[in-house]
Structures are given as C-alpha cells and as structure tokens.
XYZ file of C-alpha atoms in Angstrom:
504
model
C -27.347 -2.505 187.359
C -24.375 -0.696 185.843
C -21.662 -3.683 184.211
C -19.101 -3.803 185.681
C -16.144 -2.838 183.998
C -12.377 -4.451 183.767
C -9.875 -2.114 183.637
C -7.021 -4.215 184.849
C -5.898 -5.281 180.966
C -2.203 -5.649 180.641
C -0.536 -2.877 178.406
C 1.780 -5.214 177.472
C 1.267 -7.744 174.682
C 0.286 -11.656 176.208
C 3.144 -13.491 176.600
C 2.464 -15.822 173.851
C 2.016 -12.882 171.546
C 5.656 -11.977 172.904
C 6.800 -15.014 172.175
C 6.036 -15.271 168.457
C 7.238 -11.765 167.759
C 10.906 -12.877 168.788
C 10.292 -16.425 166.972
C 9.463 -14.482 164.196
C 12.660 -11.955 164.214
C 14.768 -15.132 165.126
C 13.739 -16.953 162.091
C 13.722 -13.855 159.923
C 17.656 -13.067 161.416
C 18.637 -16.490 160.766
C 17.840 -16.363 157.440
C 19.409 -13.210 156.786
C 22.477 -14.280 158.383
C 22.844 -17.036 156.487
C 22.338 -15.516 152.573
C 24.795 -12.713 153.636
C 27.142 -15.703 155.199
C 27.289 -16.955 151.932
C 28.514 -14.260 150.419
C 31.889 -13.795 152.118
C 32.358 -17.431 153.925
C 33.701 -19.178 150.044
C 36.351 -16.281 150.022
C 38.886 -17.914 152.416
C 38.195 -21.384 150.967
C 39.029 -19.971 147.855
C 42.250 -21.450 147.434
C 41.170 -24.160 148.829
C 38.646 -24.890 145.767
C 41.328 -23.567 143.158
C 43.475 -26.710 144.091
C 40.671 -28.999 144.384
C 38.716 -28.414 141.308
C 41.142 -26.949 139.077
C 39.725 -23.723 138.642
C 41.211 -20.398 136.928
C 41.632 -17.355 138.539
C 38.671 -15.534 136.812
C 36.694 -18.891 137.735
C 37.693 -18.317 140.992
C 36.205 -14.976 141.117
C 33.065 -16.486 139.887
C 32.752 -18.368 142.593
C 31.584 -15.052 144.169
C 29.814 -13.173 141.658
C 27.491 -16.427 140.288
C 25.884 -16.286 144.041
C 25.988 -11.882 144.003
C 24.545 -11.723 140.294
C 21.639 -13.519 140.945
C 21.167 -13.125 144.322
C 20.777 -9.271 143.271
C 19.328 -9.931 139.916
C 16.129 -11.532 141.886
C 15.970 -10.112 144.531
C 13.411 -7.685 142.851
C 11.732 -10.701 141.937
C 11.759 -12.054 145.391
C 10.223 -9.338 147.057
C 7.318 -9.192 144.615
C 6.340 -12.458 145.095
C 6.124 -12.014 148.909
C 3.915 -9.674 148.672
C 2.337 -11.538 146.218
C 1.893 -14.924 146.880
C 2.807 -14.906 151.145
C 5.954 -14.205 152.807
C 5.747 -17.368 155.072
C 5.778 -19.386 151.598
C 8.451 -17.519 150.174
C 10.435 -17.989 152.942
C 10.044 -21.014 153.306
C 10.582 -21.861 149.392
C 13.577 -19.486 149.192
C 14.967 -21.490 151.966
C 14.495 -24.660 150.944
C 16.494 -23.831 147.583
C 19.303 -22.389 149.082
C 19.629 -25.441 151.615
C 19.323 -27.916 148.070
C 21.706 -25.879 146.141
C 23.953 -25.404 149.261
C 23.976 -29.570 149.152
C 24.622 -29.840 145.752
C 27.818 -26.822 145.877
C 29.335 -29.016 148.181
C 28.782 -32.231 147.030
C 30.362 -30.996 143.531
C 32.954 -32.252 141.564
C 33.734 -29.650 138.787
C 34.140 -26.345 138.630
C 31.070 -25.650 136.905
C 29.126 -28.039 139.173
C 30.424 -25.738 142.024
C 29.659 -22.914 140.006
C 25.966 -23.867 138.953
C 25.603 -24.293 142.751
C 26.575 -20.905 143.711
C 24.214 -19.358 141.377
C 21.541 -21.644 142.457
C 21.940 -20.395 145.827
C 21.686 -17.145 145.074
C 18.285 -17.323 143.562
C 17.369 -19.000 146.541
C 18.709 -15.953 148.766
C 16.965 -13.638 146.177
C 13.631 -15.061 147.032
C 14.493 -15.590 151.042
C 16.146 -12.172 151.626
C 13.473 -9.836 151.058
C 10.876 -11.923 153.127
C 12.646 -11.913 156.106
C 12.516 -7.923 156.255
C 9.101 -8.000 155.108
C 7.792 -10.459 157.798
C 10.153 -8.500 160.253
C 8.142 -5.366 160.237
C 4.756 -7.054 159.482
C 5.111 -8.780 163.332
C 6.924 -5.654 164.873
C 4.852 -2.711 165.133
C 5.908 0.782 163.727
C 8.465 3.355 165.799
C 11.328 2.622 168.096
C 10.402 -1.482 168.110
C 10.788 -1.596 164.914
C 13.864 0.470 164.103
C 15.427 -1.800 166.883
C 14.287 -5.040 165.194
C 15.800 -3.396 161.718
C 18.968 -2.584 163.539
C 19.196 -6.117 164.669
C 18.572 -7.486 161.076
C 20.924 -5.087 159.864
C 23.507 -6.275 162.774
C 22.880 -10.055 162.094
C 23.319 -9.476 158.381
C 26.476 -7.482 158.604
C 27.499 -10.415 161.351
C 27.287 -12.878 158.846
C 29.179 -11.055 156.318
C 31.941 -10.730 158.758
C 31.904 -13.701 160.335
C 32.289 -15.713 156.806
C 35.990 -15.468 157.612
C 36.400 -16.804 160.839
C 33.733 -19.820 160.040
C 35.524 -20.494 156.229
C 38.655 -20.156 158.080
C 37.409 -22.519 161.059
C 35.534 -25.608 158.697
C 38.246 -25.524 155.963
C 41.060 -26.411 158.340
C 39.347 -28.553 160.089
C 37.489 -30.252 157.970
C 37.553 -29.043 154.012
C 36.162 -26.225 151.767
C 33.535 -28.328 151.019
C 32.659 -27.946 154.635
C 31.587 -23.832 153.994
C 28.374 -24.800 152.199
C 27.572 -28.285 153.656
C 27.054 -26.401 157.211
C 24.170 -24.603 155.303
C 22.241 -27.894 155.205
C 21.204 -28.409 159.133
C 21.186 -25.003 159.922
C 18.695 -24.518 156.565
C 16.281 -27.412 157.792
C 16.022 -26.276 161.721
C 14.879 -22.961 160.281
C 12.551 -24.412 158.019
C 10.887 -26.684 160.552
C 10.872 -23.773 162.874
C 9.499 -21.681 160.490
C 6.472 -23.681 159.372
C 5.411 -23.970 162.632
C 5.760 -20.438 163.998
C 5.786 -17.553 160.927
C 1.824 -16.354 160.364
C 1.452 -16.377 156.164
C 0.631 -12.660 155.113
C 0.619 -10.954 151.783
C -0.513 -7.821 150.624
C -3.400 -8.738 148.986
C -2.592 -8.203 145.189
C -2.731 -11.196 143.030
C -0.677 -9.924 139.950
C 1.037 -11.972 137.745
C 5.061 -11.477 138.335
C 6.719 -9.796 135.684
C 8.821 -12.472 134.833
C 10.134 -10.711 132.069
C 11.269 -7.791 133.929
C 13.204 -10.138 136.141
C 15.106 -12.091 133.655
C 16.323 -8.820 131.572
C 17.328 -7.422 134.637
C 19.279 -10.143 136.035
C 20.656 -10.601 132.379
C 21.410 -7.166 132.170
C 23.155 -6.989 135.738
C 25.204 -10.149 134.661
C 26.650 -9.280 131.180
C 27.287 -6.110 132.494
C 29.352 -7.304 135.508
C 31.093 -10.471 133.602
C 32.183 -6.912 131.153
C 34.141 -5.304 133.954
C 35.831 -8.592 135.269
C 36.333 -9.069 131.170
C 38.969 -5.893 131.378
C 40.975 -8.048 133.406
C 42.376 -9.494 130.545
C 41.171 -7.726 127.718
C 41.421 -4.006 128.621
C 38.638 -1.757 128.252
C 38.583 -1.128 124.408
C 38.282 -4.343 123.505
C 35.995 -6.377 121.803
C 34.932 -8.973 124.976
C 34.705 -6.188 127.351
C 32.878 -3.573 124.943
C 30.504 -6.272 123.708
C 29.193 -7.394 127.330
C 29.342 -3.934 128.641
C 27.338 -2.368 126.142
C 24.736 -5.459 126.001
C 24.482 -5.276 129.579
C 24.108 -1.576 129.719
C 21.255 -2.174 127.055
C 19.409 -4.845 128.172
C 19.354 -2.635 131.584
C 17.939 0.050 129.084
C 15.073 -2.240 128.028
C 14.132 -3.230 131.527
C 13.311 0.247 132.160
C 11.399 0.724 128.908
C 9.320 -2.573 129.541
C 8.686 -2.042 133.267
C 7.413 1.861 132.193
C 4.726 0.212 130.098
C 3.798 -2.883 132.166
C 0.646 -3.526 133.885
C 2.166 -5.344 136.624
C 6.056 -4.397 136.541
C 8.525 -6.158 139.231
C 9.870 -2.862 139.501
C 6.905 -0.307 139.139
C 9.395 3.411 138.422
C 6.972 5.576 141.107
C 8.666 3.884 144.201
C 12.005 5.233 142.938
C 10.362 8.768 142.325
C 10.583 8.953 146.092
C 13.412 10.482 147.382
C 14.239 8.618 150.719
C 13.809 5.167 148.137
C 15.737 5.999 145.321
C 18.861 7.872 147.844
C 18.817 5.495 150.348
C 19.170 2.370 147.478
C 21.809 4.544 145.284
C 23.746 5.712 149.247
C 23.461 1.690 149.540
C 24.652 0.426 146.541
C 27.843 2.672 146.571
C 28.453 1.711 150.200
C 28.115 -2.249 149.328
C 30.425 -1.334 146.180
C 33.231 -0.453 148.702
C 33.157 -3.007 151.361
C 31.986 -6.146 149.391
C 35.221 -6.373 147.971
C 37.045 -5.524 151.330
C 36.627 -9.312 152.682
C 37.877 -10.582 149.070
C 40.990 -8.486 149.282
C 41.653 -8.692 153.442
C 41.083 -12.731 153.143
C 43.773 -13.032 149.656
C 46.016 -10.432 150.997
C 46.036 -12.219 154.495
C 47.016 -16.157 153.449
C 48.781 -15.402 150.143
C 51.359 -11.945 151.188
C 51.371 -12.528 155.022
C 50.967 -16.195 154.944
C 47.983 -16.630 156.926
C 46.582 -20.289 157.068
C 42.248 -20.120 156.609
C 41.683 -20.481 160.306
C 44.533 -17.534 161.104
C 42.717 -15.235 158.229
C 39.488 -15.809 159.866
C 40.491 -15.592 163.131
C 42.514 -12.008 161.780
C 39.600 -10.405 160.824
C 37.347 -11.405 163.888
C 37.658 -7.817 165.832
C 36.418 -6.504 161.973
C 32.960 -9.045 162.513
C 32.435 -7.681 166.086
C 33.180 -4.290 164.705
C 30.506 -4.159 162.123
C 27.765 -5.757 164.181
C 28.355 -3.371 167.305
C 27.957 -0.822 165.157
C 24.985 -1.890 163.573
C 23.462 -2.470 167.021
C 24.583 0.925 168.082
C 22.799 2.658 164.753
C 19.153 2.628 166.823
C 20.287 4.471 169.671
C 22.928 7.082 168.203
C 19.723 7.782 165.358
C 17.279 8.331 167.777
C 19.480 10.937 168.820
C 20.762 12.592 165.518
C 18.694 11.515 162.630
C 19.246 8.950 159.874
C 21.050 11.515 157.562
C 23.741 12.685 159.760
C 24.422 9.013 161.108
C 24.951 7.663 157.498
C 27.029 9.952 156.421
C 28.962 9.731 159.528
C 29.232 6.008 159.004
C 30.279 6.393 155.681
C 32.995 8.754 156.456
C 34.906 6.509 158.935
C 34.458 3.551 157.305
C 36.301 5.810 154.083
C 39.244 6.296 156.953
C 39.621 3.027 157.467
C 39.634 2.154 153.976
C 42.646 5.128 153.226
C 44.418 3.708 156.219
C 44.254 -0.455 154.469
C 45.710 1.602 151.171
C 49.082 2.034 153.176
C 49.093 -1.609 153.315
C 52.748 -3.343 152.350
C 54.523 -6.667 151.744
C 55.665 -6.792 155.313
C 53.141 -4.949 157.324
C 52.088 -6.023 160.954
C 49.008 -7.691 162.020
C 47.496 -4.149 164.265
C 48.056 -1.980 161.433
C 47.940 -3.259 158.169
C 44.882 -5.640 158.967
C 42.874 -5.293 162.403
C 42.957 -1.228 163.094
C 41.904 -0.234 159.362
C 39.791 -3.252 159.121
C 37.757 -2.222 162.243
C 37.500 1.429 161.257
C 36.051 -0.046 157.863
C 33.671 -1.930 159.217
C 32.197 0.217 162.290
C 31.773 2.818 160.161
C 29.706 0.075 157.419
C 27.401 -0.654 160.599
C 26.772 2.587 161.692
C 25.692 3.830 158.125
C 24.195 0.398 157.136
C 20.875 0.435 159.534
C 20.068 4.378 158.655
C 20.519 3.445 154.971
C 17.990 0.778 155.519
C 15.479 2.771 157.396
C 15.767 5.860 154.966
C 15.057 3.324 151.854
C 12.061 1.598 153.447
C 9.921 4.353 154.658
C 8.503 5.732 151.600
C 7.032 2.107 151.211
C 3.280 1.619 150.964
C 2.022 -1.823 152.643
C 1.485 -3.070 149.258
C 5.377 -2.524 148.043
C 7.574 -3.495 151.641
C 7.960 -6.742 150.226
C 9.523 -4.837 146.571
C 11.156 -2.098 148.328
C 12.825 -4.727 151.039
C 13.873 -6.461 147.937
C 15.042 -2.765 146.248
C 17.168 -2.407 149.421
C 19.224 -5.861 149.208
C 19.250 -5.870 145.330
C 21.706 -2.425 146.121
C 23.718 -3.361 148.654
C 24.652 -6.644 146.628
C 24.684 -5.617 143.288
C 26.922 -2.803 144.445
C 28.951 -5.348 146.217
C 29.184 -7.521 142.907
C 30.305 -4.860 140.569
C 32.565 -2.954 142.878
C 34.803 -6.300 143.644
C 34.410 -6.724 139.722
C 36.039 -3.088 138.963
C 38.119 -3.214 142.090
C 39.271 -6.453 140.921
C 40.332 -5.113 137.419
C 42.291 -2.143 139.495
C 44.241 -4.224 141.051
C 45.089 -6.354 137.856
C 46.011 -3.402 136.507
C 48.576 -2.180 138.892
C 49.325 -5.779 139.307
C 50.457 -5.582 135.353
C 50.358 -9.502 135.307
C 53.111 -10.045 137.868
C 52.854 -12.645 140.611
C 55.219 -10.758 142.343
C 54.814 -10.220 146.494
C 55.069 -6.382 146.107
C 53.469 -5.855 142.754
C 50.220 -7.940 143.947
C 50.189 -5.604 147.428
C 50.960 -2.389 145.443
C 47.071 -3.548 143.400
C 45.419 -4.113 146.285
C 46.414 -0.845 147.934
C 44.743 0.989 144.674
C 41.808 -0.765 145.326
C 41.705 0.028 148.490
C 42.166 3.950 147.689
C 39.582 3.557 145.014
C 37.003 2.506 147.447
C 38.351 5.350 149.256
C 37.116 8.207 146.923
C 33.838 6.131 145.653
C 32.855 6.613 149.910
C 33.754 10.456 149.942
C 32.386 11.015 146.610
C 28.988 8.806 148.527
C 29.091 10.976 151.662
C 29.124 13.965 149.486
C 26.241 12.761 147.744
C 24.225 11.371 150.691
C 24.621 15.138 152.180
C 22.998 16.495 149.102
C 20.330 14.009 148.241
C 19.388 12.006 151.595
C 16.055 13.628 152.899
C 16.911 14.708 156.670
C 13.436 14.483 158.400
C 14.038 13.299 161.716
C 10.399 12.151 162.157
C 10.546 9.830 159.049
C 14.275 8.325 159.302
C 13.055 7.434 162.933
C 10.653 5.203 161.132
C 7.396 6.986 162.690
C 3.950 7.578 160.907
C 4.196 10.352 158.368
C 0.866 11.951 157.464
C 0.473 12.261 153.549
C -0.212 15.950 152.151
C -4.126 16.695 153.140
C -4.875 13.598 154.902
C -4.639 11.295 158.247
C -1.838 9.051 158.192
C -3.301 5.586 156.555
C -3.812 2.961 159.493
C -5.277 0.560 156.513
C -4.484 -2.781 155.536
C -2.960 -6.151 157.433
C 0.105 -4.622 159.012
C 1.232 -0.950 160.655
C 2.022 1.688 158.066
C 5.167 3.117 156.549
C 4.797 6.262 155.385
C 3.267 6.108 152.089
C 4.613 6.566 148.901
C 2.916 9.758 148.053
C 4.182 11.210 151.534
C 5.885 14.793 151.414
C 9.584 14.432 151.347
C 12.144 16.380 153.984
C-alpha cells in the first residue's frame, strides 16, 4: 500500500517560529536604540550638568566622547566575543553594564563620577551593539527579509540618535538631567528579562582566546588620539599637549596593526579589511558618522544658547530632523532594491552634504524653518538613506565566523568617526570662535563647522563613487557564489557572501 503522502505543509514559517523572529528583532532594536540614544540624549542636558556639577567646557565635551571613545574602542572587542563566547550572553552582559553604569551616571555627584559613568556605558554599548546585528541576521534569513530587518535596525538606531533631543529636552525640564540616564534603568531591565527568555544563544563555534591586547591599544590609541584634536582647542596644533597625544595615539594605532598582523587570534584579523565592500563600506561610514555626529552637538548648543531655546523647545526643534532620518532609513530597502547599494549611498550622502551647506548660512537671528528644521531635515534624510546601504555593503563580505567582528567593524566606524569629527569640528569652531563669547562670533564657528562637514561629505561621495563595489546582487544582500565553487550553505546560520567572494 503506497503511504500516503502530506502535501498540505504551510510555506510559511509556524506561527510560533514567527513570533520569536520579531521578539528577536524587537529585543535586538531596543538595544540598538538605546546605545545610539545615549549618544546624543546628554547633549541638551549639557548645560544642565555644567551648572550642576561644575564642569569646564572641555569637561563638558567629555561628557560625549568618554561614552564614543570606548564605545568605538570595543566595539571590535564586542563583536569578537559574540561570536566567541554567544551572542545571547553578550547581550545580555553588555546590557546589564550599560543599565549599572547608566545608574551610577545618574546617581553621580562629580564631574568625574559622571564622567567614569559615561565611559562605563560605553563599554557596555561596545559589547551590546554588535550582538544585536549579529543575532538580527542569525534569526532572519538571507535576501529581502533580511535587508528589511537591517533597514529597520538601521532606522531604530538612527531614531534614537535623533530622538536624544526631544527625550533630553522632554526629562530635563520636567524632571532633571539626571533624568537622561536614569530612564536607561527600566527600559535596560524589561529588555533583559525579555531577552533571557526569548533570544536562542548562538556562536560561531571558535573558542579563541580574545585578543585583549589588541583591544586595549586600540581603544588607547583611538583615545589619545582624539583627546589630541580636542587638545588644539587650547593649545593649537604645534604644541606640545596636542603633538604629544596625537603622535602617541597615531602610534599606538601603528602597533595595533603590527601586533594584530602577527597574532594567532587577532580582534581584528587584517584579511576582512582586504575585502573591498568591508574596508569601503567602514571607511564611506566612518566619514559619514564624522559629519553628522557632531550635527546634534552643534543644532542642540546653537538652539538654547544663540536662539534661546529651553531643552524641551530644542528637542521638540529638531523632532521633524528624528522623523527625517528614520523615514529615510526605512525607505533605504525599497529605493535599493531598485537602484543598488552604491548609487543609494552616494545619493544619501549628497543631500545630506546640501543640507549641511544650507545649516552653514546659519546666523545670530535666523528663523526656526530655515536656519534649523529645513537644513536639519535635508541632513538627516539624506544620513538615512545612505546609512542602511553603508551597512549592507560592509557586512556582506562577512563569513559566518566574522558577522559578529564585522557587525562590530561597522559600529566601531560610524562612532569613532562620530567622536573625532565633533573633536576636529569642535576645534574649528574654537578657532573661528577666537575665544570670544560673543553671539555672532560663536555662530560665525559653528557655520565653519558646518561647511567643513560639508566638503568631508563631497570629498566621501567622491570617494564612495570610486571605491564602493556596485554589484547589485551582493549590496541586495543575496548569496554570492565564491570563484569555482557553490555558494557555502554551511554552518548554524544563512550565509553572507564569504570573504574570499569575487568583488564587483
């Protein structure tokens, strides 16, 4: 008697299974959102905090760059160990720091407590960040699902970025600036509950030790290097406390390099960067976050201390520029379906460089539509349009065994960009500035910076045209078959292309 045979399976994934996916790209989202919240949300509580805890202006600054430096100087770090040791338990221990330190920032009582706080956040974010890309596309599988589930990362990222105005703006006037971190704390422990219970562990099978030493002279090197450039502030370039740094820094970076060339398990191993979509995408990243990082410093400052914004009116200001850069980020998927990755980024780039020449107009007097929400939209559209491209480009050369490193790669350039372009954009406006607290003189700075950023996106789009690989077929995020072989269908999750893939 011949079996009889059911062929009435679903095509469709159980409901259950369903249902985990979008717990899974929930809590992965809601992580993201909030490391990139923190990044922006202190900047209109910033004056807030100067009163409060006495700090000095280039304190203030570090209120900013302690969480950027070594949230970028670990996140290499970070994504090794996920794909070491689990991405469920990094998560969840990446969380669980920044939720402490988030506590302890604003619970402090000094400037260095505050300070101490920040940067202990940041190494939490470092080791949370890369995770929550790395269990995204483990649970979503490869092609248009998953270039939608980057997009919304991307879009949720950016969101929080953006909306650190409106929600510094929102808990510092109605409650205090102490208010901007504290709300980290039962967001941080929902997530982690929700977390244990629904994320699957998963690693990549390799059981190397972590180059710790590769991690600290990288995160050294970023740091000395950065604290350099915000050193010219007051020192100029040619001297002694800005060469000294900047030259350590630069060195230190040198011996990171050298060590990770010879290591047997380096946190950065230098073949991933030999791949062009990796090492374009992170450099077309880092020069993109090095231009718009420092646009939510300057919009926020310029905002309450020229116009005379309160927080909540500064947030509530730049709340068309949040919705801006997460429609576009949403609308990346779609429009690169249709075009590519390359020509979308570069478009991206380009408008967002409009709307950074159109802020550099910006004067003592000028009106809410066009010195603050028309620029700041065109800025930050054009960020979300180029952002998720950028992010798909720089992950698909990616072997299994490296998403968790090259997710890492990816936020380690868009924030250490973002660090040292607010750093040198910083010192550009000093220098206009000339040391006057002057109205005019202060505006007349942050216009240069603004027409700095200008060229630095140009001089990136010009770049990105030259260097970005253009295959339609691999920015789309779909299976690209390595010279004289089937595509590789091994290991615990769907492929990216792998790293020995032909480039475009």
């Amino acid at each position: 008697m011949t079996p009889m045979v059911d062929d009435s399976t679903p095509t469709r994934p159980p409901a259950r299974s369903r249902t985990r996916t979008w717990a899974v790209v929930a809590a992965a989202c809601t992580g993201q959102f909030l490391v990139v919240l923190d990044v922006s949300v202190v900047n209109v509580a910033l004056p807030s905090m100067r009163t409060d805890l006495g700090l000095s202006g280039p304190g203030l600054q570090w209120v900013v760059n302690a969480y950027s430096i070594a949230f970028a100087g670990f996140m290499l770090l970070g994504g090794r160990a996920a794909d070491i040791y689990g991405r469920k338990r990094m998560f969840l221990t990446g969380l669980g720091l920044f939720t402490v330190a988030s506590l302890a920032g604003g619970l402090a009582q000094e400037g260095w407590q505050l300070l101490a706080a920040r940067a202990g956040q940041g190494l939490g974010a470092a080791v949370l960040s890369p995770a929550t890309l790395t269990i995204l596309t483990a649970a979503v599988p490869e092609g248009p699902a998953r270039t939608r589930a980057i997009g919304t990362w991307m879009a949720v990222g950016a969101g929080g970025g953006a909306a650190g105005g409106l929600i510094g703006g929102v808990l510092t006037d109605a409650l205090s600036w102490r208010w901007v971190l504290l709300i980290n704390v039962p967001i941080g422990a929902l997530v982690i509950a929700g977390a244990a219970v629904w994320l699957a562990e998963g690693r990549a099978g390799d059981r190397r030790r972590v180059d710790l030493l590769g991690a600290v002279l990288v995160t050294a090197g970023l740091a000395t290097t950065a604290y350099g450039i915000v050193q010219t502030e007051a020192s100029g370039w040619t001297a002694a406390p800005t060469l000294v740094p900047l030259l350590g820094g630069l060195a230190l970076l040198g011996v990171f390099v050298l060590v990770e060339s010879r290591a047997a398990a380096p946190l950065m191993p230098l073949r991933v960067l030999g791949v062009r979509a990796v090492s374009a995408g992170n450099v077309s990243m880092m020069l993109l976050g090095s231009a718009t990082f420092g646009m939510w410093y300057f919009m926020t400052v310029y905002a309450q201390n020229i116009l005379g914004y309160t927080p909540l009116q500064a947030g509530l200001a730049l709340l068309p520029t949040s919705v801006a850069v997460f429609a576009g980020s949403k609308a990346a998927p779609g429009i690169m379906a249709r075009t590519g990755a390359k020509p979308l980024a570069v478009a991206g780039v380009l408008v967002a460089a409009a709307g950074f020449g159109w802020q550099s107009t910006m004067d003592v007097h000028g009106s809410y539509l066009t010195s603050v929400c028309l620029p700041g939209i065109l800025m930050m559209a054009g960020s979300g349009l180029a952002s998720t491209p950028l992010a798909t480009l720089a992950t698909s050369g990616a072997a299994p065994g490296d998403a968790g490193l090259v997710s890492g790669l990816v936020n380690t350039s868009r924030t250490m960009g973002g660090a040292l372009g607010l750093a040198v954009l910083s010192t550009v406006a000093a220098a206009r500035t000339g040391g006057s607290g002057g109205a005019a003189e202060i505006t007349a700075g942050y216009a240069l910076a603004f027409r700095t950023a200008t060229v630095v996106l140009v001089a990136g789009a010009a770049m990105m045209l030259l260097w970005l690989p253009g295959s339609r077929t691999k920015a789309a995020g779909r299976p690209v078959t390595p010279a004289g072989g089937r595509p590789d269908r091994s290991g615990e999750e769907p492929v990216t292309p792998a790293l020995h893939a032909p480039e475009a």
